Amino acid sequence: MADGPALVRLLDHLEARFNGHVFTLSDEDRATLRASRQLARFAQLIEGKQEAGGQLTLWQRYSFADLPAELISHIYQLFVKDAAVAVYTPHFLVRLMLGEVLSWEHLDQLNRLEDEDEVEVILDPCCGSGIFLVEAYKRLVLHWRSRHGWTRPSIADLRGLLNRVRGIDLEEGAVELAAFSLCLALCDALKPEEIRASDNLFPELKEKTIHTGCFFEAREKQAIKERVGVVVGNPPFSSSLGTPAAERAYDRYQKKHGALPDKQLAYLFLHESMEVLAKGGVLAMLQQYNFLYNQQSLNFRRKFIERWNVREILDFISVRGLFQKSGKDTKVVLVVAAATQPPPERQILHATFRRSGRVDAEQGFDIDYYDLHWLPRDLAIGKDAVWRSDLLGGGRVLDFVDRLKKFRTLEQYAEGQGWDYGEGFIEGARGVSRPAAHIIGKPLLPSEAIGEAGIDASAITVAPDKPIEGPRSEKRFTPPMLLVREHCDLPHDVWTENYLTYKNKVVGICGSSDDDAAAILDIGKWLRRERRALKAFVAAVSVRLFTQKATTLSGVDVLSLPYPERVSLDLGPHEEILVDDIVDYYRDLIRLGEGSAAMKQCGIRALPAYVDTYLQQVNAVYKKNKLRALEPRTWPGVVCQPFIFGRGKVDWSGAEELRAKLDALLREQRGSGLTVTRIARIYDGPCIYLLKPDRLRYWLRSIALRDADETLADLWDQGF
């Protein structure tokens, strides 16, 4: 390894023996290796017998004998040319994605080797270093073994399976690395003696099955000849199309379907990937959060769901640091769709994942029963607010939002009064500045000076002489003013004193004269009185909260707050329950996951309120033979709340023997990357048993409403 000429001869020998261009060197690489003076240090690194201070050891401190593909992909990320769009996809996310589209039944179809015309391949249209392709190949091998009595496949079988994966990438280095990683995966399926005895082990993959170039150009040239049964990948999230072929694909899309939001390249990958699939083929592709949570993407998403059989949308908005090894906190969703016409009865699964210790450790994902939302297609297409409502519990939250959206807004009221309103001034960026004599040197209210108690006047400073890009007008800073900070808790106050400037993290609603002070004060009092309901509402409709910022709103969010003519939101009892749980628990559950109060606190103390809410709902239907609550039974981490119609009690003898079975009942392991926390509703004669984890989240009053709705549906189905 330390001898350049000898290393070149070794690589030439390995290339001649194993084939596949895995060890091929260019003339430039040969010259570099022969003349290199760094190989000795590199050899020491590979040997792994030297301490950081230079001291040699008798044993290896590490070994490269087992080099997983995910490590290769991470190393590639460190050297990739355009790190802004080429992002390392964590292996546990790759496993989850492939688990959604490579079922054993679908693999049966992909592995039909007898009829070459029917063979379908797996395609990653933006393969990078090949992490999706390697995991897909491993699944192909595992499936082959399961269908052949768990015998080991021959080299010929492994090469045949390798021909079932296809990849495309603009970066030639990525293509070479993907081919190398696949060859390593082939070796993983062989015994060492089989590798040593083999000749021409590696098939030629580069430009045969793994192509250098643009996916859109490959489509135009029909570079992928085989039927594509599965498309999987993580496309670049970029508003720059980048290649002439992408521009042509964009033009074709515009002519047929209309504008593509923000020229988003990931949307174009999604659209074209569905087009390339064989009928019945399936796709699992990551998209930026905008796919669900940006108003500009509404038409694109609707057309996509109308045309294709969208089966699932897995939502990772709440998961922070998913791409931490790439140094990014990109919020993503996973779209799973089939290239068929959607059946009329199709329901789309919207699964909202939360933060957990397993995710932070990159070990896998956890999903909760109450975070699995089955949406009728018509609802997914027609109600844009449904996605955010699901983050906060779903169901009744959407009805609450729809009702409040019918009221007049703060913006409409201010517009009707002829008032000035909007965000404060914007500081200049990159030297951009406009005349701002009405700001510089004037009193300045820092955004943070507006708190729960109102404005802290002692924090007022003077606006410095700095470039200002968006100066607004004097009206924006002239009292009387209602000032609302762009924060999820809606801190606000009315200012009637002197002229006061503020930045664009504050929204001002400014009266035209002192005569408007009373009306401005009325709005301030109303906001304070209805603050909790408005906090819940804005959490369910904000265009920025949770997706772009953890606690920050936009100016649009504030101006869209309802302000009804009768100055009352007329909340019903169920809406008050939703408001309380959203404000007190769900907002933090979205941000913190397992670290939130809803998941850290035990729910036993909440049982009486839960039971009251549950019984009120059920007994509103069953008025003659009412349901009664019995004493709950607890085990470590588990609560069973029994109910009975009429008289009676529960015989708990032998209940301790159930402890070992409870974990299996309430927690389901799906593959190596997903754990599902379930609940159990058990119907036994006149008894109903609700068996759930003991965390507070499972025993909130809003959950009682959902449980009661589902119980009533079950009883109806049973003819009870």
XYZ file of C-alpha atoms in Angstrom:
720
model
C 0.000 0.000 0.000
C 2.874 2.393 0.702
C 4.595 1.668 -2.638
C 2.921 3.586 -5.499
C 4.116 1.466 -8.464
C 3.351 -1.744 -6.545
C -0.135 -0.461 -5.680
C -0.834 0.284 -9.353
C 0.251 -3.261 -10.309
C -1.985 -4.709 -7.568
C -5.024 -2.755 -8.763
C -4.357 -3.816 -12.376
C -4.215 -7.438 -11.242
C -7.472 -7.111 -9.280
C -9.216 -5.485 -12.241
C -8.076 -8.269 -14.575
C -9.282 -10.903 -12.131
C -12.566 -9.483 -10.864
C -13.665 -7.324 -13.835
C -16.470 -4.770 -13.417
C -14.154 -1.737 -13.721
C -14.105 -1.590 -9.922
C -10.311 -1.286 -9.828
C -9.829 0.574 -13.126
C -7.433 3.532 -13.058
C -7.189 6.431 -15.468
C -3.780 7.440 -16.809
C -3.880 10.491 -14.553
C -4.634 8.339 -11.491
C -1.764 5.987 -12.353
C 0.698 8.850 -12.609
C -0.560 10.342 -9.332
C -0.202 7.068 -7.426
C 3.251 6.301 -8.808
C 4.556 9.737 -7.805
C 2.672 10.072 -4.500
C 4.609 10.670 -1.295
C 1.508 10.367 0.871
C 0.866 6.645 0.422
C 3.022 5.671 3.403
C 0.844 7.774 5.708
C -2.275 6.381 4.046
C -0.980 2.843 4.604
C -0.526 3.620 8.297
C -4.118 4.851 8.421
C -5.419 1.664 6.797
C -3.311 -0.563 9.048
C -4.843 1.065 12.135
C -1.959 0.400 14.540
C -0.905 3.943 15.339
C -2.154 6.178 18.141
C -3.052 9.815 17.485
C 0.280 10.884 18.981
C 2.267 8.547 16.710
C 2.794 5.675 19.184
C 2.528 2.234 17.526
C 0.344 -0.491 19.069
C 0.400 -4.280 18.810
C -3.245 -4.552 17.868
C -5.521 -2.797 15.406
C -7.433 0.171 16.780
C -10.004 -0.143 13.980
C -10.549 -2.182 10.830
C -11.774 -1.546 7.309
C -12.550 -5.231 6.809
C -16.284 -4.493 7.096
C -17.119 -1.353 5.124
C -20.908 -0.790 5.049
C -22.467 1.043 2.126
C -23.938 3.702 4.414
C -20.417 4.645 5.570
C -19.305 4.926 1.959
C -22.301 7.178 1.268
C -21.443 9.395 4.222
C -17.821 9.705 3.089
C -19.067 10.618 -0.387
C -21.163 13.410 1.148
C -17.966 14.978 2.537
C -16.461 15.331 -0.932
C -19.494 15.918 -3.156
C -19.234 19.023 -5.335
C -22.717 20.449 -4.754
C -23.477 19.683 -1.104
C -26.435 22.065 -1.227
C -28.527 19.578 -3.226
C -26.703 16.254 -2.731
C -27.721 15.128 0.743
C -26.769 11.918 2.538
C -29.922 9.920 3.274
C -29.620 8.138 6.643
C -29.713 4.364 6.401
C -32.630 3.919 8.784
C -34.753 6.190 6.580
C -33.691 4.221 3.496
C -34.805 0.988 5.187
C -38.187 2.480 6.050
C -38.743 3.735 2.505
C -37.872 0.452 0.852
C -40.035 -1.406 3.337
C -43.018 0.564 2.007
C -42.549 -0.495 -1.641
C -40.588 -3.761 -1.656
C -43.082 -6.147 -0.121
C -42.482 -9.867 -0.614
C -45.329 -9.921 -3.154
C -43.806 -7.119 -5.171
C -40.401 -8.776 -5.000
C -41.984 -11.935 -6.428
C -42.838 -9.878 -9.482
C -39.378 -8.330 -9.715
C -37.689 -11.733 -9.415
C -39.544 -13.428 -12.260
C -36.395 -14.294 -14.169
C -37.988 -16.763 -16.560
C -39.716 -14.288 -18.867
C -37.325 -11.429 -19.628
C -40.139 -9.365 -21.174
C -41.918 -9.316 -17.827
C -38.869 -8.483 -15.698
C -39.172 -5.233 -13.780
C -36.296 -3.244 -12.311
C -35.801 -0.937 -9.346
C -34.725 2.597 -10.297
C -33.177 5.408 -8.296
C -33.247 8.422 -10.666
C -30.816 10.417 -8.491
C -28.803 7.582 -6.984
C -25.812 9.454 -5.525
C -23.467 6.928 -3.950
C -26.051 4.161 -4.261
C -27.382 3.691 -0.729
C -30.938 3.000 -1.975
C -29.689 0.604 -4.650
C -27.529 -1.345 -2.211
C -30.369 -1.758 0.280
C -32.730 -2.771 -2.537
C -30.214 -5.345 -3.766
C -29.852 -6.788 -0.265
C -33.625 -7.189 -0.111
C -33.620 -8.920 -3.490
C -31.024 -11.389 -2.210
C -32.920 -11.987 1.039
C -36.135 -12.562 -0.884
C -34.391 -15.012 -3.226
C -33.139 -16.992 -0.238
C -36.600 -17.046 1.371
C -38.049 -18.491 -1.844
C -35.287 -21.123 -2.164
C -35.293 -22.743 1.257
C -32.744 -20.267 2.646
C -29.972 -21.710 0.512
C -27.192 -19.385 -0.634
C -27.506 -18.017 -4.171
C -24.795 -18.837 -6.678
C -22.617 -16.177 -8.270
C -24.767 -16.403 -11.386
C -27.900 -15.837 -9.296
C -26.330 -12.858 -7.535
C -25.260 -11.303 -10.825
C -28.763 -11.809 -12.157
C -30.265 -10.073 -9.142
C -27.770 -7.245 -9.546
C -29.257 -6.678 -12.979
C -32.559 -5.768 -11.318
C -31.344 -2.378 -10.029
C -30.828 0.788 -12.058
C -29.387 4.143 -11.094
C -28.757 7.535 -12.686
C -26.729 10.466 -11.385
C -25.127 13.601 -12.809
C -21.889 13.052 -10.870
C -19.543 10.523 -12.466
C -17.853 9.961 -9.111
C -21.214 9.069 -7.580
C -21.905 6.548 -10.340
C -18.503 4.912 -9.829
C -19.090 4.767 -6.079
C -22.589 3.315 -6.519
C -21.198 0.580 -8.777
C -18.432 -0.147 -6.261
C -20.930 -0.322 -3.378
C -23.098 -2.782 -5.298
C -20.078 -4.988 -5.970
C -19.309 -4.965 -2.249
C -22.918 -5.968 -1.564
C -22.491 -8.884 -3.962
C -19.401 -9.970 -2.021
C -21.361 -9.769 1.240
C -23.636 -12.530 -0.057
C -20.684 -14.878 -0.753
C -18.377 -16.871 1.462
C -14.703 -15.779 1.470
C -13.624 -18.990 -0.264
C -16.154 -18.358 -3.047
C -14.697 -14.902 -3.614
C -11.123 -16.233 -3.683
C -12.063 -18.968 -6.166
C -14.020 -16.672 -8.480
C -12.986 -15.232 -11.830
C -14.538 -12.114 -13.391
C -16.763 -11.845 -10.336
C -18.109 -8.348 -10.903
C -20.392 -7.501 -13.820
C -19.777 -4.222 -15.585
C -22.257 -1.803 -14.031
C -21.121 1.695 -14.955
C -23.002 2.938 -18.015
C -24.707 -0.470 -18.226
C -27.073 -0.370 -15.281
C -25.741 2.681 -13.395
C -25.694 5.649 -15.764
C -23.910 8.995 -15.651
C -26.130 11.845 -16.744
C -29.429 13.617 -16.267
C -32.507 11.563 -15.417
C -34.683 13.685 -17.684
C -32.302 13.187 -20.607
C -32.195 9.459 -19.868
C -35.973 9.444 -20.123
C -35.860 11.215 -23.475
C -33.298 8.725 -24.805
C -35.064 5.750 -23.192
C -31.805 4.711 -21.552
C -33.721 2.392 -19.202
C -35.007 -0.279 -21.575
C -36.620 -2.530 -18.986
C -40.001 -2.082 -17.309
C -39.582 -0.049 -14.126
C -41.488 -1.650 -11.263
C -40.188 0.481 -8.393
C -38.814 4.017 -8.174
C -37.191 5.115 -4.944
C -34.989 8.060 -4.074
C -34.221 11.398 -2.487
C -34.192 14.024 -5.272
C -32.469 17.405 -4.973
C -34.610 20.127 -3.390
C -33.644 22.976 -5.681
C -35.406 25.802 -7.497
C -32.775 25.640 -10.227
C -33.522 23.061 -12.917
C -29.844 22.715 -13.716
C -29.760 20.888 -17.062
C -31.196 21.490 -20.554
C -33.137 18.224 -20.319
C -34.705 19.347 -17.034
C -35.682 22.624 -18.711
C -37.341 20.672 -21.528
C -39.173 18.462 -19.028
C -40.302 21.601 -17.209
C -41.634 23.081 -20.454
C -43.536 19.868 -21.199
C -45.048 19.903 -17.728
C -46.146 23.531 -18.066
C -47.838 22.942 -21.408
C -49.792 19.958 -20.123
C -50.411 20.686 -16.444
C -49.672 24.362 -15.774
C -47.014 26.033 -13.659
C -44.633 23.982 -11.528
C -44.382 25.686 -8.105
C -41.123 27.595 -7.677
C -39.584 25.530 -10.500
C -39.022 22.944 -7.773
C -36.764 20.239 -9.203
C -37.975 17.653 -6.681
C -41.546 18.034 -7.990
C -40.297 17.446 -11.517
C -38.511 14.277 -10.370
C -41.725 13.128 -8.698
C -43.833 13.766 -11.784
C -41.414 12.201 -14.275
C -40.739 9.210 -12.016
C -44.435 8.351 -11.952
C -44.477 8.610 -15.738
C -41.596 6.150 -16.103
C -43.228 3.474 -13.923
C -44.843 0.436 -15.496
C -48.563 0.089 -14.839
C -48.979 -1.019 -11.240
C -45.447 0.017 -10.330
C -44.849 1.819 -7.037
C -42.861 4.863 -5.969
C -41.391 5.986 -2.649
C -39.814 9.423 -2.986
C -38.900 12.105 -0.483
C -40.216 15.623 -0.965
C -39.609 18.836 0.923
C -42.275 19.882 3.449
C -43.637 22.343 0.863
C -45.403 19.457 -0.866
C -47.945 19.432 1.983
C -47.501 22.732 3.779
C -47.065 25.434 1.150
C -50.030 27.152 -0.457
C -48.108 27.526 -3.717
C -47.925 23.728 -4.034
C -51.657 23.227 -3.595
C -52.540 22.753 -7.275
C -49.546 20.504 -7.935
C -50.430 18.274 -4.990
C -54.108 18.117 -5.916
C -53.382 17.135 -9.500
C -50.903 14.515 -8.346
C -53.400 12.917 -5.927
C -56.206 13.097 -8.491
C -54.143 11.337 -11.145
C -52.194 8.702 -9.220
C -53.051 6.100 -6.619
C -51.392 7.798 -3.639
C -51.310 5.217 -0.852
C -49.353 6.931 1.900
C -47.771 10.208 2.878
C -45.328 9.739 5.730
C -44.813 13.080 7.435
C -41.499 13.834 9.180
C -42.181 17.525 9.877
C -41.814 16.958 13.621
C -38.516 15.092 13.310
C -35.554 17.418 13.747
C -32.051 16.604 12.540
C -33.127 13.817 10.199
C -30.252 14.764 7.895
C -27.865 15.769 10.665
C -24.842 14.108 9.035
C -25.324 16.455 6.100
C -25.411 19.433 8.448
C -29.023 20.202 7.501
C -32.386 20.239 9.242
C -34.457 19.694 6.128
C -38.132 18.933 6.798
C -39.411 16.198 4.510
C -42.384 14.003 3.697
C -42.368 10.647 1.923
C -44.806 10.104 -0.943
C -45.789 6.492 -1.656
C -47.889 6.055 -4.797
C -48.788 3.434 -7.396
C -48.969 4.025 -11.146
C -52.643 3.124 -11.395
C -55.941 4.933 -11.348
C -56.950 5.442 -7.715
C -59.975 3.372 -6.685
C -62.983 5.483 -5.635
C -62.855 4.167 -2.074
C -59.129 4.821 -1.656
C -58.104 6.272 1.688
C -54.675 7.868 2.002
C -52.614 7.174 5.096
C -51.145 10.356 6.556
C -48.676 9.195 9.225
C -47.224 11.967 11.403
C -43.967 10.843 12.979
C -42.660 12.390 16.207
C -39.205 12.944 17.635
C -37.867 10.008 19.637
C -34.623 8.713 21.075
C -34.438 6.029 18.390
C -34.646 8.654 15.659
C -31.991 10.824 17.295
C -29.734 7.744 17.505
C -30.593 6.830 13.879
C -31.845 3.416 14.973
C -35.347 3.592 13.538
C -38.732 5.285 13.700
C -41.633 5.078 16.124
C -45.221 5.734 15.106
C -48.254 5.929 17.341
C -51.778 4.688 16.648
C -53.123 8.197 17.176
C -50.706 9.538 14.556
C -52.107 7.295 11.813
C -54.759 9.267 9.938
C -56.731 7.611 7.125
C -58.024 10.348 4.831
C -60.652 9.906 2.112
C -59.198 11.080 -1.197
C -61.849 13.772 -1.561
C -60.837 15.196 1.806
C -57.123 15.096 0.953
C -57.808 16.875 -2.334
C -60.379 19.399 -1.161
C -59.218 20.404 2.334
C -55.774 21.984 2.433
C -55.948 22.383 6.225
C -56.280 18.641 6.845
C -52.524 18.014 6.943
C -51.785 20.497 9.725
C -54.921 19.425 11.569
C -53.548 15.882 11.655
C -50.393 17.149 13.366
C -52.627 18.373 16.192
C -54.805 15.279 16.498
C -56.859 15.285 13.293
C -60.597 14.740 12.966
C -62.428 17.370 14.979
C -59.510 19.816 14.712
C -60.292 20.266 11.018
C -63.939 21.057 11.805
C -62.800 23.612 14.398
C -60.493 25.281 11.869
C -63.109 25.295 9.111
C -65.649 26.991 11.370
C -63.289 29.738 12.524
C -62.117 30.378 8.969
C -65.627 31.519 8.087
C -65.331 34.545 10.375
C -64.062 37.954 9.330
C -60.292 38.305 9.827
C -58.228 41.022 11.487
C -56.948 42.043 8.066
C -60.465 42.382 6.661
C -61.525 44.480 9.645
C -58.492 46.789 9.362
C -59.017 47.095 5.615
C -62.648 48.010 6.156
C -61.634 50.731 8.615
C -59.104 52.163 6.163
C -56.243 51.556 8.604
C -52.604 50.873 7.872
C -51.458 47.384 8.871
C -48.644 44.901 8.337
C -45.146 44.026 9.503
C -42.568 46.538 10.677
C -39.496 47.660 8.740
C -36.963 45.289 7.182
C -33.258 45.857 7.718
C -31.156 46.052 4.557
C -29.398 42.994 3.180
C -26.284 43.004 0.973
C -26.115 46.794 0.943
C -29.731 47.366 -0.122
C -31.085 50.539 1.493
C -33.913 52.997 0.939
C -34.674 56.401 2.493
C -35.769 55.896 6.101
C -35.613 59.235 7.905
C -38.869 58.307 9.670
C -37.084 55.319 11.311
C -33.421 56.175 11.945
C -32.967 57.880 15.301
C -36.589 57.236 16.327
C -37.742 55.109 19.293
C -37.412 51.382 18.478
C -39.326 48.570 20.173
C -37.401 45.256 20.108
C -39.623 42.336 19.148
C -38.776 40.492 22.373
C -40.096 43.425 24.409
C -43.650 42.278 23.645
C -44.355 39.476 26.112
C -47.257 37.755 27.809
C -47.801 40.819 30.022
C -47.672 43.247 27.094
C -45.054 45.827 26.096
C -42.002 46.353 28.291
C -41.472 50.083 27.720
C -38.122 49.997 29.519
C -36.697 47.942 26.616
C -37.350 50.680 24.028
C -34.135 51.860 22.333
C -33.261 54.093 19.373
C -33.192 52.842 15.775
C -29.531 52.896 14.606
C -28.327 54.388 11.345
C -28.236 51.149 9.328
C -29.377 50.227 5.811
C -33.126 49.629 5.677
C -34.591 47.698 2.766
C -38.285 47.915 3.625
C -38.937 51.219 5.434
C -42.775 51.118 5.216
C -44.419 54.495 5.911
C -44.852 56.755 8.935
C -48.420 55.507 9.333
C -47.097 52.044 10.234
C -45.447 53.465 13.373
C -47.995 56.080 14.444
C -50.310 55.334 17.396
C -52.857 54.164 18.286
C -51.472 50.754 17.342
C -52.136 47.130 18.148
C -48.744 45.392 18.074
C -48.624 41.590 17.823
C -45.348 39.704 17.982
C -45.009 36.861 15.461
C -44.897 34.111 18.064
C -47.138 31.090 18.622
C -48.321 32.491 21.992
C -49.526 35.712 20.291
C -48.003 38.233 22.723
C -49.527 41.643 22.003
C -50.384 45.036 23.400
C -51.964 48.342 22.419
C -49.649 51.369 22.171
C -51.210 54.829 22.408
C -48.225 56.923 23.499
C -45.561 58.357 21.204
C -44.319 57.461 17.729
C -42.708 53.986 17.900
C -40.885 51.940 15.259
C -40.540 48.158 15.187
C -39.072 45.485 12.926
C -40.700 42.899 10.706
C -41.106 40.333 13.503
C -44.010 42.444 14.760
C -47.350 43.078 13.038
C -48.975 46.447 13.583
C -52.617 47.441 13.081
C -52.615 51.226 13.170
C -55.609 53.533 13.564
C -55.902 56.566 11.329
C -56.275 59.006 14.245
C -56.730 59.207 18.008
C -60.441 58.671 17.420
C -59.663 55.043 16.545
C -58.028 54.332 19.912
C -61.185 52.801 21.404
C -61.591 50.381 18.490
C -57.918 49.413 18.682
C -58.241 48.839 22.432
C -61.297 46.637 21.835
C -59.266 44.407 19.523
C -56.516 44.139 22.122
C -59.005 43.170 24.852
C -60.623 40.618 22.550
C -57.273 39.057 21.646
C -56.460 38.695 25.321
C -59.868 37.208 26.106
C -59.778 34.707 23.226
C -56.028 34.101 23.312
C -56.140 30.338 23.992
C -58.566 29.634 21.168
C -56.525 31.809 18.814
C -53.304 30.040 19.840
C -54.908 26.731 18.893
C -56.256 28.151 15.635
C -52.963 29.661 14.517
C -51.136 26.413 15.355
C -53.492 24.653 12.951
C -53.217 27.129 10.056
C -49.815 28.847 10.260
C -47.739 28.894 7.087
C -44.493 28.994 9.097
C -44.976 27.418 12.535
C -43.444 23.910 12.895
C -42.348 23.738 9.238
C -39.861 26.608 9.058
C -39.642 27.719 12.690
C -40.430 25.994 15.974
C -42.356 28.862 17.598
C -42.393 31.698 15.033
C -45.416 32.812 13.004
C -45.593 34.862 9.833
C -47.310 38.190 9.364
C -49.971 36.450 7.268
C -50.774 34.182 10.219
C -51.462 37.142 12.499
C -53.567 39.048 9.985
C -55.583 35.883 9.234
C -56.758 35.546 12.841
C -60.563 35.501 13.043
C -62.274 38.639 14.388
C -66.016 38.007 14.088
C -68.571 40.789 13.909
C -70.227 39.573 17.110
C -66.795 39.511 18.785
C -67.349 35.959 20.048
C -65.983 32.660 18.772
C -68.865 30.737 20.417
C -66.747 27.703 21.241
C -68.637 24.513 21.977
C -67.573 22.158 24.804
C -65.759 19.814 22.418
C -63.916 22.732 20.841
C -62.827 23.919 24.274
C -61.360 20.467 24.915
C -59.463 20.617 21.620
C -58.181 24.111 22.372
C -56.910 23.124 25.803
C -55.069 20.042 24.557
C -53.567 21.796 21.513
C -52.252 24.705 23.571
C -51.147 22.717 26.607
C -49.788 19.580 24.939
C -49.893 19.154 21.165
C -47.774 22.150 20.221
C -44.926 20.836 22.361
C -45.581 17.268 21.213
C -44.890 18.389 17.644
C -41.683 20.188 18.592
C -40.290 17.895 21.279
C -41.806 14.451 20.732
C -40.714 12.150 23.549
C -39.387 15.180 25.424
C -42.821 16.819 25.693
C -45.032 16.788 28.778
C -47.586 14.607 26.985
C -45.006 11.819 26.650
C -43.002 12.361 29.845
C -45.902 12.599 32.294
C -47.944 9.640 33.500
C -51.602 9.784 32.496
C -53.170 8.121 35.534
C -54.107 11.463 37.120
C -55.873 12.428 33.889
C -58.096 9.312 33.928
C -61.119 10.890 35.704
C -61.377 13.709 33.132
C -60.786 11.234 30.293
C -63.501 8.884 31.603
C -66.034 11.719 32.017
C -65.501 12.885 28.438
C -65.643 9.351 27.040
C -68.845 8.465 28.913
C -70.590 11.702 27.922
C -70.035 10.877 24.263
C -71.056 7.229 24.412
C -74.043 7.743 26.713
C -75.383 10.506 24.493
C -76.283 7.593 22.184
C -76.933 4.791 24.690
C -79.224 6.692 27.047
C -81.293 3.807 28.419
C -78.594 1.261 29.260
C -75.733 3.593 30.087
C -72.055 2.735 30.066
C -70.296 2.912 33.447
C -66.603 3.140 34.267
C -65.011 0.552 36.546
C -61.786 0.819 38.498
C -58.729 0.905 36.193
C -56.019 -1.738 36.325
C -52.381 -0.753 35.901
C -49.160 -2.538 35.090
C -45.756 -0.888 34.667
C -46.184 1.366 31.630
C -49.723 0.147 30.836
C -53.250 1.133 31.901
C -56.470 -0.794 31.321
C -59.650 1.244 31.749
C -62.731 -1.027 31.840
C -66.338 0.004 31.189
C -69.584 -1.937 31.457
C -73.132 -1.507 30.222
C -75.394 -1.959 33.246
C -74.281 -3.669 36.442
C -71.330 -5.932 37.077
C -67.649 -6.013 37.849
C -64.422 -7.380 36.378
C -62.723 -10.497 37.672
C -59.018 -9.565 37.620
C -57.765 -12.940 38.841
C -54.714 -13.986 36.851
C -54.187 -10.440 35.584
C -50.525 -10.442 36.585
C -49.896 -13.238 34.108
C -50.871 -10.860 31.309
C -47.869 -8.607 31.936
C -45.540 -10.524 29.640
C -48.060 -10.356 26.799
C -48.860 -6.659 27.011
C -45.744 -5.400 25.251
C -46.388 -7.739 22.325
C -49.996 -6.544 22.193
C -49.263 -2.814 22.314
C -45.992 -2.666 20.387
C -45.529 -4.078 16.920
C -42.125 -4.289 15.254
C -42.379 -3.861 11.481
C -39.032 -4.763 10.020
C -35.873 -3.404 11.568
C -36.728 0.271 11.206
C -40.281 0.846 12.456
C -42.041 0.297 15.782
C -45.804 0.874 15.990
C -47.408 1.666 19.351
C -50.955 0.352 19.297
C -53.996 0.539 21.544
C -56.505 -2.222 22.226
C -60.285 -1.888 22.436
C -61.605 -5.221 23.660
C -65.339 -5.979 23.585
C -66.435 -8.817 25.877
C -70.177 -9.087 26.387
C -71.330 -5.924 28.163
C -67.722 -4.922 28.904
C -65.362 -2.638 26.997
C -61.673 -2.606 27.882
C -59.370 0.187 26.721
C -55.773 -0.959 27.001
C -53.102 1.665 26.301
C -49.674 2.905 27.393
C -49.747 4.970 30.569
C -48.327 8.190 29.103
C -50.517 11.282 29.384
C -50.814 11.613 25.607
C -53.063 8.507 25.504
C -55.437 9.787 28.194
C -56.086 13.384 27.124
C -59.677 14.548 26.839
C -59.312 15.118 23.094
C -58.209 11.489 22.795
C -61.319 10.505 24.770
C -63.414 12.168 22.058
C -61.644 10.176 19.361
C -61.866 6.923 21.350
C -65.582 7.477 21.915
C -66.185 8.121 18.210
C -64.359 4.918 17.296
C -66.151 2.932 20.019
C -69.534 4.065 18.731
C -68.527 3.066 15.203
C -67.445 -0.373 16.463
C -70.706 -0.884 18.361
C -72.709 0.153 15.312
C -70.816 -2.345 13.143
C -71.551 -5.065 15.718
C -75.257 -4.231 15.605
C -75.256 -3.203 19.247
